[in-house]
């Protein structure tokens, strides 16, 4: 054991006291500096992770509003196409809200869409929405429901892609994971399930 430390002891014996204190201080600081460096690297990783989450939330916020309005439009369309044409004003007002939603998502997609790999999914939705609007008054209530289901599925795909690519559903903190999973996966799917039940019930009763 003494032989192992002999070179270090010899070096210390050759040094004057100020140099000895400096060397000892340096040796004590090295582990601290290493630990601090590791800590800062982890903080930077956490900041980067959180930044990506913020990007995902910013993108999905107007998308979730759009989802709600599409589901409401589906119900109004079912009623209108079932013969209750007095709902036309409400239907057109809802379409105007959706147009505003699309403008809002267009803006956020222009900034974040490529980063999140979302633009292709967003363009698919807009194509489907345009097709539905053009052919809307020629549809039966049942065909309208099918068309709206396609729109909702495309929105859910978009929300999922954004969630995956922004770490929203990869959060290592268990409470945050369940919150995000509920917000971007479970809750939208459940609202769509209830929306489908409502729409088919409207077909039966109109």
Coordinates of C-alpha atoms in Angstrom, one line a residue:
X1 CA 0.0 0.0 0.0
X2 CA 2.8 2.4 0.9
X3 CA 4.5 1.5 -2.4
X4 CA 1.4 2.5 -4.2
X5 CA 1.3 5.9 -2.7
X6 CA 5.1 6.4 -2.7
X7 CA 5.2 8.6 -5.9
X8 CA 2.4 10.8 -4.6
X9 CA 4.1 11.1 -1.2
X10 CA 7.4 11.9 -2.8
X11 CA 5.8 14.7 -4.9
X12 CA 4.1 16.2 -1.9
X13 CA 7.4 16.2 0.1
X14 CA 9.1 18.2 -2.7
X15 CA 6.3 20.8 -2.7
X16 CA 6.2 23.8 -0.4
X17 CA 3.1 24.2 1.8
X18 CA 1.2 26.7 -0.4
X19 CA 1.7 24.4 -3.4
X20 CA 0.6 21.4 -1.3
X21 CA -2.6 23.2 -0.2
X22 CA -3.2 24.2 -3.8
X23 CA -2.7 20.6 -5.1
X24 CA -4.9 19.1 -2.3
X25 CA -7.6 21.7 -3.1
X26 CA -7.4 20.9 -6.8
X27 CA -7.8 17.2 -6.0
X28 CA -10.8 17.8 -3.9
X29 CA -12.4 20.1 -6.5
X30 CA -12.0 17.6 -9.4
X31 CA -14.8 15.2 -8.2
X32 CA -17.0 18.2 -7.4
X33 CA -16.4 19.7 -10.8
X34 CA -17.2 16.4 -12.5
X35 CA -20.4 16.0 -10.5
X36 CA -21.4 19.6 -11.3
X37 CA -20.7 19.0 -15.0
X38 CA -22.9 15.9 -15.0
X39 CA -25.6 17.8 -13.1
X40 CA -25.6 20.6 -15.6
X41 CA -25.7 18.2 -18.5
X42 CA -28.7 16.6 -17.0
X43 CA -30.4 19.9 -16.5
X44 CA -29.8 20.9 -20.1
X45 CA -31.3 17.6 -21.2
X46 CA -34.3 18.3 -18.9
X47 CA -34.6 21.8 -20.4
X48 CA -34.5 20.4 -23.9
X49 CA -37.1 17.8 -23.1
X50 CA -39.4 20.4 -21.5
X51 CA -38.9 22.7 -24.5
X52 CA -40.0 20.0 -26.8
X53 CA -43.0 19.4 -24.6
X54 CA -43.9 23.1 -24.8
X55 CA -43.7 23.0 -28.6
X56 CA -46.1 20.0 -28.7
X57 CA -48.6 21.7 -26.4
X58 CA -48.5 24.9 -28.5
X59 CA -49.2 22.9 -31.6
X60 CA -51.9 20.6 -30.1
X61 CA -53.9 23.4 -28.4
X62 CA -55.6 24.7 -31.6
X63 CA -55.9 21.2 -32.9
X64 CA -57.9 20.1 -29.9
X65 CA -60.2 23.1 -30.4
X66 CA -60.6 22.0 -34.0
X67 CA -61.5 18.5 -32.9
X68 CA -64.2 19.8 -30.6
X69 CA -65.7 21.9 -33.4
X70 CA -65.6 19.1 -36.0
X71 CA -67.5 16.8 -33.6
X72 CA -70.1 19.5 -33.0
X73 CA -70.3 20.1 -36.8
X74 CA -70.9 16.3 -37.2
X75 CA -73.9 16.5 -34.9
X76 CA -75.4 19.6 -36.6
X77 CA -74.8 18.0 -40.0
X78 CA -76.6 14.9 -39.0
X79 CA -79.6 16.9 -37.8
X80 CA -79.6 19.1 -40.9
X81 CA -79.3 16.2 -43.4
X82 CA -82.0 14.3 -41.5
X83 CA -84.5 17.0 -42.6
X84 CA -84.3 19.7 -39.9
X85 CA -83.1 22.4 -42.2
X86 CA -83.9 25.1 -39.6
X87 CA -80.4 24.3 -38.3
X88 CA -78.7 25.7 -41.4
X89 CA -77.6 28.9 -39.7
X90 CA -76.0 27.1 -36.8
X91 CA -74.3 24.7 -39.2
X92 CA -72.8 27.5 -41.3
X93 CA -71.7 29.3 -38.1
X94 CA -69.9 26.2 -37.0
X95 CA -68.3 25.9 -40.4
X96 CA -67.0 29.5 -39.9
X97 CA -65.5 28.5 -36.6
X98 CA -63.8 25.6 -38.2
X99 CA -62.4 27.9 -40.9
X100 CA -60.9 30.0 -38.1
X101 CA -59.5 26.9 -36.4
X102 CA -57.8 25.9 -39.6
X103 CA -56.2 29.3 -39.9
X104 CA -54.9 29.0 -36.3
X105 CA -53.4 25.5 -37.0
X106 CA -52.0 26.8 -40.3
X107 CA -50.1 29.4 -38.4
X108 CA -48.6 27.0 -35.8
X109 CA -47.9 24.4 -38.5
X110 CA -45.9 26.9 -40.5
X111 CA -43.6 27.4 -37.5
X112 CA -43.5 24.0 -36.0
X113 CA -45.0 21.5 -38.4
X114 CA -41.8 20.3 -40.1
X115 CA -40.0 20.0 -36.7
X116 CA -42.8 17.8 -35.4
X117 CA -43.3 15.8 -38.6
X118 CA -46.9 17.0 -38.5
X119 CA -47.4 18.9 -41.8
X120 CA -48.2 15.9 -43.9
X121 CA -50.9 14.8 -41.5
X122 CA -52.3 18.3 -41.3
X123 CA -52.5 18.6 -45.1
X124 CA -54.4 15.2 -45.2
X125 CA -57.0 16.6 -42.9
X126 CA -57.5 19.8 -44.9
X127 CA -57.9 17.8 -48.1
X128 CA -60.6 15.6 -46.4
X129 CA -62.3 18.7 -44.9
X130 CA -62.4 20.4 -48.3
X131 CA -63.8 17.3 -50.0
X132 CA -66.6 17.0 -47.3
X133 CA -67.6 20.7 -47.7
X134 CA -67.8 20.5 -51.4
X135 CA -70.0 17.4 -51.4
X136 CA -71.8 18.1 -48.1
X137 CA -75.3 18.9 -49.4
X138 CA -75.3 15.7 -51.5
X139 CA -74.7 13.4 -48.6
X140 CA -77.0 11.4 -46.5
X141 CA -76.8 11.7 -42.8
X142 CA -75.1 8.3 -42.6
X143 CA -72.5 9.3 -45.2
X144 CA -71.9 12.6 -43.4
X145 CA -71.2 10.7 -40.2
X146 CA -68.7 8.5 -42.0
X147 CA -67.0 11.6 -43.5
X148 CA -66.7 13.3 -40.1
X149 CA -65.3 10.1 -38.6
X150 CA -62.5 10.2 -41.2
X151 CA -61.8 13.8 -40.2
X152 CA -61.7 13.0 -36.5
X153 CA -59.4 10.0 -37.2
X154 CA -57.0 12.2 -39.1
X155 CA -57.0 14.8 -36.3
X156 CA -56.3 12.0 -33.7
X157 CA -53.4 10.8 -35.9
X158 CA -52.1 14.4 -36.0
X159 CA -52.4 14.8 -32.2
X160 CA -50.6 11.4 -31.7
X161 CA -47.7 12.3 -34.0
X162 CA -47.2 15.7 -32.3
X163 CA -47.3 14.0 -28.9
X164 CA -44.7 11.4 -29.9
X165 CA -42.4 13.8 -31.6
X166 CA -42.5 16.4 -28.8
X167 CA -42.0 14.0 -25.9
X168 CA -45.5 14.8 -24.6
X169 CA -46.3 11.1 -24.1
X170 CA -42.8 10.2 -23.2
X171 CA -42.5 12.2 -20.0
X172 CA -40.5 10.2 -17.4
X173 CA -42.4 11.8 -14.6
X174 CA -45.3 9.5 -13.9
X175 CA -47.8 12.2 -13.0
X176 CA -47.0 14.2 -16.1
X177 CA -47.1 11.1 -18.3
X178 CA -50.7 10.2 -17.2
X179 CA -51.8 13.8 -17.6
X180 CA -50.5 14.0 -21.1
X181 CA -51.7 10.5 -22.0
X182 CA -55.2 11.5 -20.9
X183 CA -55.1 14.9 -22.6
X184 CA -53.9 13.8 -26.1
X185 CA -54.9 10.1 -26.3
X186 CA -57.6 8.9 -24.0
X187 CA -59.8 12.0 -23.7
X188 CA -60.0 12.7 -27.5
X189 CA -60.8 9.0 -28.2
X190 CA -63.5 8.9 -25.5
X191 CA -65.1 12.1 -26.8
X192 CA -65.2 10.7 -30.3
X193 CA -66.8 7.5 -29.0
X194 CA -69.5 9.5 -27.3
X195 CA -69.8 11.7 -30.4
X196 CA -70.4 8.6 -32.6
X197 CA -73.1 7.3 -30.2
X198 CA -74.8 10.7 -30.3
X199 CA -74.7 11.0 -34.1
X200 CA -76.2 7.6 -34.7
X201 CA -78.8 8.3 -32.1
X202 CA -79.7 11.4 -34.0
X203 CA -80.1 9.4 -37.3
X204 CA -82.6 7.1 -35.5
X205 CA -84.6 9.9 -34.0
X206 CA -84.7 12.3 -37.0

